[in-house]
C-alpha cells in the first residue's frame, strides 16, 4: 500500500479544525452567488485563499464566515467538511467554530448553531462520522463580546456544543484578556482549550493551563522557549493539537523540515496532528500526517502514537476511549503490515 493511501486510511480523531476555515472555494462562490454578493475582498476564485500572514488570512476567514447566513448554509458547511474528513479517515471530530464572526454579520446565534447541529446529525446518519462543537472566542475582540457570545451558547445550549476555545491573532491578545469567559464556561460544565504559543511567548501556555483551566493547548510551538514549562507539560501529559501546514505557511516561512513540531516530539511532548483550515491552506486531514512523515521524521510508530494521543485528549467518555484505543490499535497494526509488505 502506498504511504499516502496508508495515511488516508488510518482512523483519526480530529481536534484542531475550524468550520469556517473548511469551506471549499467552490462553495464560497456558490454562497456568494446565492446571497447576491461579490467574492470577499474583490477576490477571484483563483486567489481567494492566498495571504501573506495571519492577519490577512483572518480577514478572508471572517469574510467567508459572513457569507454563511441561513440554516442551510450552516448545514452545508458542516456536512461538507465532515464528508471530506470521513474520506480521510476521521471518525470523530471536535470542531471549532466562530460564533462571533456570524453574530457580527447579523446572524442570530441560534440560527447558526441549529444549522450546524442539523448538518452534524445528518453526517453521522449518512457517513457514521461523529462531531462535537467548540465555540471559539475571537480574542481580538473585547472581553465583553466574548462573554456575550458565551451567554448565547449557554442560553441556546445544544448537546453537541461541548467546549469553549480561543482563537484569532494571539500577539497583543494574551489569554488572560478572556479569563472571565473561561471561568464562567468552567462553572457551566464546558470543556476548555485555547490557541496558544502560535505566535507569542511560552508564558501563554502557563496562563492557559493555570488561569483558563485549559485541558489541552492548540498549537503551542513557542513553549519550547521555556525548558521548565516543557518538562512540566511533558510530565503532565498536556496534549498539543498541532497543525504543520497552516502554521508553516503563516509563521515558519514554509520551512516544514525545521517546524518546531519536530523538536516538540523529541522533547517528549504529547502532540496530535490536524489540518486547521484545510482548503484555506491547501491541505486536508491526512496531508498534515503526510507532511509530518516526509519532513519531520515521523514513522508508522509515531503516527500510531499520535492517533492514540488524540484519543486520550478528546472529550469522549473513558469507556469509548478505551474501546477506540483497542479497536483502532488493531486496525492501524493491520494497515502497517500492508504498508511494510508493499514493494519499495
Ligand atoms: N482561526 C482559524 N484558524 C486560526 C489559526 N490558525 N490561528 C488563529 N485563529 C484561527
Ligand atoms: Zn486553529
CSV table of C-alpha atoms and ligand atoms in Angstrom, one decimal:
chain,number,residue,atom,x,y,z
A,1,UNK,CA,0.0,0.0,0.0
A,2,UNK,CA,1.2,3.5,-0.9
A,3,UNK,CA,2.1,5.7,2.1
A,4,UNK,CA,-0.5,8.3,1.1
A,5,UNK,CA,-3.2,5.7,1.0
A,6,UNK,CA,-2.0,4.3,4.3
A,7,UNK,CA,-2.2,7.7,6.0
A,8,UNK,CA,-5.6,8.3,4.4
A,9,UNK,CA,-7.0,5.1,5.8
A,10,UNK,CA,-5.5,5.4,9.3
A,11,UNK,CA,-8.5,6.0,11.7
A,12,UNK,CA,-8.3,9.5,13.1
A,13,UNK,CA,-9.6,11.8,15.8
A,14,UNK,CA,-9.7,15.5,14.7
A,15,UNK,CA,-9.2,18.1,17.4
A,16,UNK,CA,-8.0,21.1,15.5
A,17,UNK,CA,-10.1,22.0,12.5
A,18,UNK,CA,-12.2,25.2,12.1
A,19,UNK,CA,-15.6,25.1,10.4
A,20,UNK,CA,-15.3,28.4,8.7
A,21,UNK,CA,-11.8,27.6,7.5
A,22,UNK,CA,-13.1,24.4,6.0
A,23,UNK,CA,-15.3,25.9,3.3
A,24,UNK,CA,-14.2,24.9,-0.1
A,25,UNK,CA,-13.6,27.8,-2.6
A,26,UNK,CA,-16.3,26.4,-4.9
A,27,UNK,CA,-18.8,26.5,-2.0
A,28,UNK,CA,-17.8,30.1,-1.2
A,29,UNK,CA,-18.5,31.0,-4.9
A,30,UNK,CA,-22.0,29.4,-4.6
A,31,UNK,CA,-22.8,31.1,-1.3
A,32,UNK,CA,-21.8,34.5,-2.7
A,33,UNK,CA,-24.0,33.9,-5.8
A,34,UNK,CA,-26.9,32.7,-3.6
A,35,UNK,CA,-26.7,35.9,-1.5
A,36,UNK,CA,-26.1,38.2,-4.4
A,37,UNK,CA,-22.6,39.2,-3.2
A,38,UNK,CA,-19.3,39.6,-4.9
A,39,UNK,CA,-16.5,37.3,-3.7
A,40,UNK,CA,-14.9,38.7,-0.4
A,41,UNK,CA,-12.5,41.5,-0.8
A,42,UNK,CA,-13.0,41.6,-4.6
A,43,UNK,CA,-11.0,38.4,-4.9
A,44,UNK,CA,-11.4,35.7,-7.6
A,45,UNK,CA,-11.8,32.0,-7.1
A,46,UNK,CA,-8.1,31.6,-8.1
A,47,UNK,CA,-6.7,33.9,-5.5
A,48,UNK,CA,-9.4,33.5,-2.8
A,49,UNK,CA,-7.2,31.5,-0.5
A,50,UNK,CA,-3.9,33.4,-0.8
A,51,UNK,CA,-2.5,35.5,2.0
A,52,UNK,CA,1.0,36.5,3.3
A,53,UNK,CA,0.2,36.4,7.1
A,54,UNK,CA,-2.2,35.5,9.8
A,55,UNK,CA,-4.0,38.9,9.8
A,56,UNK,CA,-4.7,38.8,6.0
A,57,UNK,CA,-5.8,35.2,6.5
A,58,UNK,CA,-8.2,36.1,9.3
A,59,UNK,CA,-9.8,38.8,7.1
A,60,UNK,CA,-10.6,36.2,4.4
A,61,UNK,CA,-11.8,33.8,7.1
A,62,UNK,CA,-14.1,36.4,8.5
A,63,UNK,CA,-15.5,37.3,5.1
A,64,UNK,CA,-16.2,33.7,4.2
A,65,UNK,CA,-18.0,33.4,7.6
A,66,UNK,CA,-20.0,36.4,6.6
A,67,UNK,CA,-21.4,34.5,3.6
A,68,UNK,CA,-23.0,31.9,5.8
A,69,UNK,CA,-26.4,33.4,6.6
A,70,UNK,CA,-29.2,30.9,6.9
A,71,UNK,CA,-29.8,27.4,8.3
A,72,UNK,CA,-29.0,25.7,5.0
A,73,UNK,CA,-25.6,27.5,4.7
A,74,UNK,CA,-24.5,26.2,8.1
A,75,UNK,CA,-25.9,22.8,7.5
A,76,UNK,CA,-24.0,22.6,4.2
A,77,UNK,CA,-20.7,23.8,5.6
A,78,UNK,CA,-20.8,21.3,8.5
A,79,UNK,CA,-21.9,18.4,6.2
A,80,UNK,CA,-19.2,19.1,3.5
A,81,UNK,CA,-16.3,19.3,5.9
A,82,UNK,CA,-17.4,16.1,7.6
A,83,UNK,CA,-17.7,14.4,4.3
A,84,UNK,CA,-14.1,15.3,3.4
A,85,UNK,CA,-12.9,14.4,6.9
A,86,UNK,CA,-14.6,10.9,6.6
A,87,UNK,CA,-12.8,10.4,3.2
A,88,UNK,CA,-9.5,11.0,5.0
A,89,UNK,CA,-10.2,8.5,7.9
A,90,UNK,CA,-11.6,10.9,10.5
A,91,UNK,CA,-14.2,9.1,12.6
A,92,UNK,CA,-14.6,11.6,15.4
A,93,UNK,CA,-14.1,15.4,15.4
A,94,UNK,CA,-14.3,18.2,18.0
A,95,UNK,CA,-14.6,21.1,15.6
A,96,UNK,CA,-14.0,24.8,16.3
A,97,UNK,CA,-16.4,27.4,15.0
A,98,UNK,CA,-16.5,31.2,15.4
A,99,UNK,CA,-20.0,32.3,16.5
A,100,UNK,CA,-18.7,35.9,17.0
A,101,UNK,CA,-18.0,36.2,13.2
A,102,UNK,CA,-21.6,35.3,12.4
A,103,UNK,CA,-23.1,37.4,15.2
A,104,UNK,CA,-21.1,40.3,13.9
A,105,UNK,CA,-22.6,39.8,10.5
A,106,UNK,CA,-26.1,39.9,12.0
A,107,UNK,CA,-26.9,36.1,12.1
A,108,UNK,CA,-28.6,35.1,15.3
A,109,UNK,CA,-26.6,32.6,17.3
A,110,UNK,CA,-29.4,30.0,17.3
A,111,UNK,CA,-29.8,30.0,13.5
A,112,UNK,CA,-26.1,29.2,13.1
A,113,UNK,CA,-26.0,26.6,15.9
A,114,UNK,CA,-29.1,24.8,14.7
A,115,UNK,CA,-27.9,24.7,11.1
A,116,UNK,CA,-24.6,23.2,12.3
A,117,UNK,CA,-26.2,20.7,14.6
A,118,UNK,CA,-28.5,19.5,11.8
A,119,UNK,CA,-25.5,19.1,9.4
A,120,UNK,CA,-23.6,17.2,12.1
A,121,UNK,CA,-26.5,14.9,12.8
A,122,UNK,CA,-27.1,14.2,9.1
A,123,UNK,CA,-23.4,13.5,8.6
A,124,UNK,CA,-23.4,11.0,11.4
A,125,UNK,CA,-26.5,9.3,10.0
A,126,UNK,CA,-25.2,9.2,6.4
A,127,UNK,CA,-21.5,8.5,7.0
A,128,UNK,CA,-21.1,7.4,10.6
A,129,UNK,CA,-18.7,10.2,11.5
A,130,UNK,CA,-19.3,11.8,14.9
A,131,UNK,CA,-18.8,15.5,15.6
A,132,UNK,CA,-19.0,17.8,18.6
A,133,UNK,CA,-18.5,21.6,18.6
A,134,UNK,CA,-16.2,24.1,20.4
A,135,UNK,CA,-17.3,27.7,20.3
A,136,UNK,CA,-14.2,29.9,19.9
A,137,UNK,CA,-13.9,33.4,21.3
A,138,UNK,CA,-12.3,35.9,18.8
A,139,UNK,CA,-9.5,37.0,21.2
A,140,UNK,CA,-9.1,40.3,19.2
A,141,UNK,CA,-12.5,41.5,20.4
A,142,UNK,CA,-13.1,42.9,23.9
A,143,UNK,CA,-13.8,40.6,26.8
A,144,UNK,CA,-17.4,41.7,27.0
A,145,UNK,CA,-18.0,40.5,23.4
A,146,UNK,CA,-16.7,37.1,24.4
A,147,UNK,CA,-19.0,37.0,27.4
A,148,UNK,CA,-22.0,37.9,25.3
A,149,UNK,CA,-21.2,35.1,22.9
A,150,UNK,CA,-20.9,32.7,25.9
A,151,UNK,CA,-24.3,33.9,27.1
A,152,UNK,CA,-25.8,32.9,23.8
A,153,UNK,CA,-24.0,29.5,23.9
A,154,UNK,CA,-25.5,28.8,27.3
A,155,UNK,CA,-28.9,30.2,26.5
A,156,UNK,CA,-29.2,28.1,23.4
A,157,UNK,CA,-27.4,25.1,24.8
A,158,UNK,CA,-27.2,22.1,22.4
A,159,UNK,CA,-25.8,18.7,23.4
A,160,UNK,CA,-23.3,18.9,20.5
A,161,UNK,CA,-21.7,22.0,21.9
A,162,UNK,CA,-19.2,20.8,24.5
A,163,UNK,CA,-16.4,23.3,24.7
A,164,UNK,CA,-15.1,26.9,24.7
A,165,UNK,CA,-12.0,27.8,22.7
A,166,UNK,CA,-9.9,30.9,21.9
A,167,UNK,CA,-8.5,31.9,18.5
A,168,UNK,CA,-7.7,34.7,16.1
A,169,UNK,CA,-4.5,36.7,16.4
A,170,UNK,CA,-2.6,35.9,19.6
A,171,UNK,CA,0.1,38.6,19.5
A,172,UNK,CA,-1.2,41.5,21.6
A,173,UNK,CA,-4.2,39.5,22.8
A,174,UNK,CA,-2.9,37.3,25.7
A,175,UNK,CA,-5.2,34.6,27.1
A,176,UNK,CA,-5.8,36.4,30.4
A,177,UNK,CA,-7.8,39.0,28.5
A,178,UNK,CA,-10.7,36.5,28.3
A,179,UNK,CA,-10.3,34.8,31.7
A,180,UNK,CA,-13.8,35.7,32.9
A,181,UNK,CA,-15.4,33.8,30.0
A,182,UNK,CA,-13.3,30.7,30.7
A,183,UNK,CA,-14.2,30.9,34.4
A,184,UNK,CA,-17.9,31.1,33.5
A,185,UNK,CA,-17.6,28.2,31.0
A,186,UNK,CA,-15.9,26.1,33.7
A,187,UNK,CA,-18.8,26.8,36.1
A,188,UNK,CA,-21.3,25.8,33.3
A,189,UNK,CA,-19.5,22.5,32.7
A,190,UNK,CA,-18.0,23.3,29.3
A,191,UNK,CA,-14.6,21.9,28.3
A,192,UNK,CA,-11.9,24.4,27.6
A,193,UNK,CA,-9.0,24.7,25.2
A,194,UNK,CA,-7.2,27.7,23.6
A,195,UNK,CA,-4.9,28.6,20.7
A,196,UNK,CA,-1.7,29.5,22.5
A,197,UNK,CA,2.0,30.0,21.7
A,198,UNK,CA,1.2,30.0,18.0
A,199,UNK,CA,2.8,33.4,17.9
A,200,UNK,CA,3.6,34.5,21.4
A,201,UNK,CA,5.8,33.7,24.4
A,202,UNK,CA,5.8,30.5,26.3
A,203,UNK,CA,4.1,32.0,29.3
A,204,UNK,CA,0.8,32.0,27.4
A,205,UNK,CA,0.7,28.2,27.8
A,206,UNK,CA,1.1,28.5,31.5
A,207,UNK,CA,-1.7,31.1,31.6
A,208,UNK,CA,-4.0,28.8,29.6
A,209,UNK,CA,-3.3,25.9,31.9
A,210,UNK,CA,-3.4,27.7,35.3
A,211,UNK,CA,-5.8,30.6,34.8
A,212,UNK,CA,-8.1,29.5,32.0
A,213,UNK,CA,-8.2,25.8,33.1
A,214,UNK,CA,-7.5,24.5,29.6
A,215,UNK,CA,-7.5,20.8,29.2
A,216,UNK,CA,-5.3,20.9,26.1
A,217,UNK,CA,-3.3,23.5,24.1
A,218,UNK,CA,-3.9,24.3,20.4
A,219,UNK,CA,-0.6,24.8,18.6
A,220,UNK,CA,1.9,25.6,21.5
A,221,UNK,CA,5.1,25.8,19.5
A,222,UNK,CA,6.8,28.6,21.5
A,223,UNK,CA,6.5,26.5,24.7
A,224,UNK,CA,9.9,25.3,23.5
A,225,UNK,CA,11.4,28.6,24.7
A,226,UNK,CA,10.9,27.6,28.4
A,227,UNK,CA,12.6,24.4,29.4
A,228,UNK,CA,10.9,24.1,32.8
A,229,UNK,CA,7.5,24.5,31.2
A,230,UNK,CA,8.4,21.9,28.6
A,231,UNK,CA,9.3,19.5,31.4
A,232,UNK,CA,6.0,20.3,33.2
A,233,UNK,CA,3.9,19.8,30.1
A,234,UNK,CA,5.7,16.5,29.2
A,235,UNK,CA,5.3,15.3,32.8
A,236,UNK,CA,1.6,16.2,33.0
A,237,UNK,CA,0.9,14.8,29.5
A,238,UNK,CA,-0.6,18.0,28.2
A,239,UNK,CA,-1.8,17.5,24.7
A,240,UNK,CA,-0.8,19.9,21.9
A,241,UNK,CA,-3.0,20.0,18.9
A,242,UNK,CA,-0.5,20.8,16.1
A,243,UNK,CA,-1.1,22.0,12.6
A,244,UNK,CA,2.0,21.7,10.4
A,245,UNK,CA,0.8,23.1,7.1
A,246,UNK,CA,-1.1,26.1,8.1
A,247,UNK,CA,1.5,27.3,10.6
A,248,UNK,CA,4.4,26.7,8.3
A,249,UNK,CA,2.6,28.9,5.9
A,250,UNK,CA,1.9,31.9,8.1
A,251,UNK,CA,4.6,31.6,10.8
A,252,UNK,CA,7.6,29.5,9.8
A,253,UNK,CA,8.5,30.5,6.3
A,254,UNK,CA,7.1,27.3,4.8
A,255,UNK,CA,10.1,25.5,6.2
A,256,UNK,CA,8.4,22.2,7.2
A,257,UNK,CA,11.8,20.5,7.9
A,258,UNK,CA,12.5,23.0,10.7
A,259,UNK,CA,9.0,23.3,12.1
A,260,UNK,CA,9.0,23.2,15.9
A,261,UNK,CA,6.8,20.1,16.0
A,262,UNK,CA,9.8,18.0,15.3
A,263,UNK,CA,11.5,19.3,18.4
A,264,UNK,CA,8.3,19.0,20.4
A,265,UNK,CA,8.2,15.3,19.7
A,266,UNK,CA,11.9,15.0,20.5
A,267,UNK,CA,11.3,16.7,23.9
A,268,UNK,CA,8.7,14.2,24.8
A,269,UNK,CA,5.7,16.5,24.4
A,270,UNK,CA,2.4,14.8,23.6
A,271,UNK,CA,1.2,16.0,20.2
A,272,UNK,CA,-1.6,15.2,17.8
A,273,UNK,CA,-1.8,16.4,14.1
A,274,UNK,CA,-4.6,18.2,12.3
A,275,UNK,CA,-5.4,20.4,9.3
A,276,UNK,CA,-6.6,23.7,11.0
A,277,UNK,CA,-8.3,25.3,7.9
A,278,UNK,CA,-7.9,22.7,5.2
A,279,UNK,CA,-8.8,24.3,1.9
A,280,UNK,CA,-7.7,27.7,3.1
A,281,UNK,CA,-4.1,26.3,3.4
A,282,UNK,CA,-4.3,23.8,0.6
A,283,UNK,CA,-4.3,20.8,2.9
A,284,UNK,CA,-6.6,18.0,4.2
A,285,UNK,CA,-6.9,15.8,7.2
A,286,UNK,CA,-4.4,13.2,6.0
A,287,UNK,CA,-2.0,15.5,4.3
A,288,UNK,CA,-0.8,17.0,7.6
A,289,UNK,CA,0.2,13.5,8.6
A,290,UNK,CA,2.0,13.0,5.3
A,291,UNK,CA,3.9,16.2,5.8
A,292,UNK,CA,5.0,15.1,9.3
A,293,UNK,CA,6.2,11.8,7.9
A,294,UNK,CA,8.0,13.4,5.0
A,295,UNK,CA,9.6,16.4,6.7
A,296,UNK,CA,9.6,15.7,10.5
A,297,UNK,CA,10.9,12.2,10.7
A,298,UNK,CA,7.7,10.5,12.0
A,299,UNK,CA,7.4,6.8,11.1
A,300,UNK,CA,4.4,4.4,11.5
A,301,UNK,CA,5.1,4.0,15.2
A,302,UNK,CA,4.9,7.8,15.8
A,303,UNK,CA,1.8,8.0,13.6
A,304,UNK,CA,0.1,5.4,15.7
A,305,UNK,CA,1.2,7.2,18.9
A,306,UNK,CA,-0.2,10.5,17.5
A,307,UNK,CA,-3.6,8.9,16.9
A,308,UNK,CA,-3.6,7.4,20.4
A,309,UNK,CA,-2.7,10.8,21.8
A,310,UNK,CA,-5.7,12.3,20.1
A,311,UNK,CA,-7.9,9.7,21.5
A,312,UNK,CA,-6.5,10.3,25.0
A,313,UNK,CA,-7.0,14.1,24.7
A,314,UNK,CA,-10.5,14.1,23.3
A,315,UNK,CA,-13.6,14.7,25.4
A,316,UNK,CA,-15.4,11.4,24.9
A,317,UNK,CA,-16.1,9.2,28.0
A,318,UNK,CA,-13.4,6.8,29.2
A,319,UNK,CA,-15.2,3.7,28.0
A,320,UNK,CA,-15.5,4.9,24.5
A,321,UNK,CA,-11.8,6.0,24.5
A,322,UNK,CA,-10.7,2.6,25.8
A,323,UNK,CA,-12.7,0.9,23.0
A,324,UNK,CA,-11.2,3.2,20.4
A,325,UNK,CA,-7.7,2.6,21.6
A,326,UNK,CA,-8.1,-1.2,21.4
A,327,UNK,CA,-10.0,-1.4,18.1
A,328,UNK,CA,-8.2,1.3,16.2
A,329,UNK,CA,-4.9,0.0,17.5
A,330,UNK,CA,-5.6,-3.3,15.8
A,331,UNK,CA,-6.7,-1.6,12.6
A,332,UNK,CA,-3.6,0.5,12.5
A,333,UNK,CA,-1.4,-2.5,13.1
A,334,UNK,CA,-3.1,-4.4,10.2
A,335,UNK,CA,-2.7,-1.4,7.9
A,336,UNK,CA,1.0,-1.1,8.9
A,337,UNK,CA,1.6,-4.7,7.9
A,338,UNK,CA,0.2,-3.9,4.5
A,339,UNK,CA,2.4,-0.8,4.2
A,340,UNK,CA,5.5,-2.9,5.2
A,341,UNK,CA,4.6,-5.6,2.7
A,342,UNK,CA,4.3,-3.2,-0.3
A,343,UNK,CA,7.3,-3.1,-2.7
A,344,UNK,CA,9.9,-0.4,-2.4
B,1,LIG,N1,-8.8,30.8,13.2
B,1,LIG,C1,-8.8,29.8,12.3
B,1,LIG,N2,-7.5,29.4,12.1
B,1,LIG,C2,-6.7,30.0,13.0
B,1,LIG,C3,-5.4,30.0,13.3
B,1,LIG,N3,-4.5,29.1,12.8
B,1,LIG,N4,-4.9,30.8,14.3
B,1,LIG,C4,-5.8,31.6,14.9
B,1,LIG,N5,-7.1,31.7,14.6
B,1,LIG,C5,-7.6,30.9,13.7
B,2,LIG,ZN1,-6.6,26.8,14.6
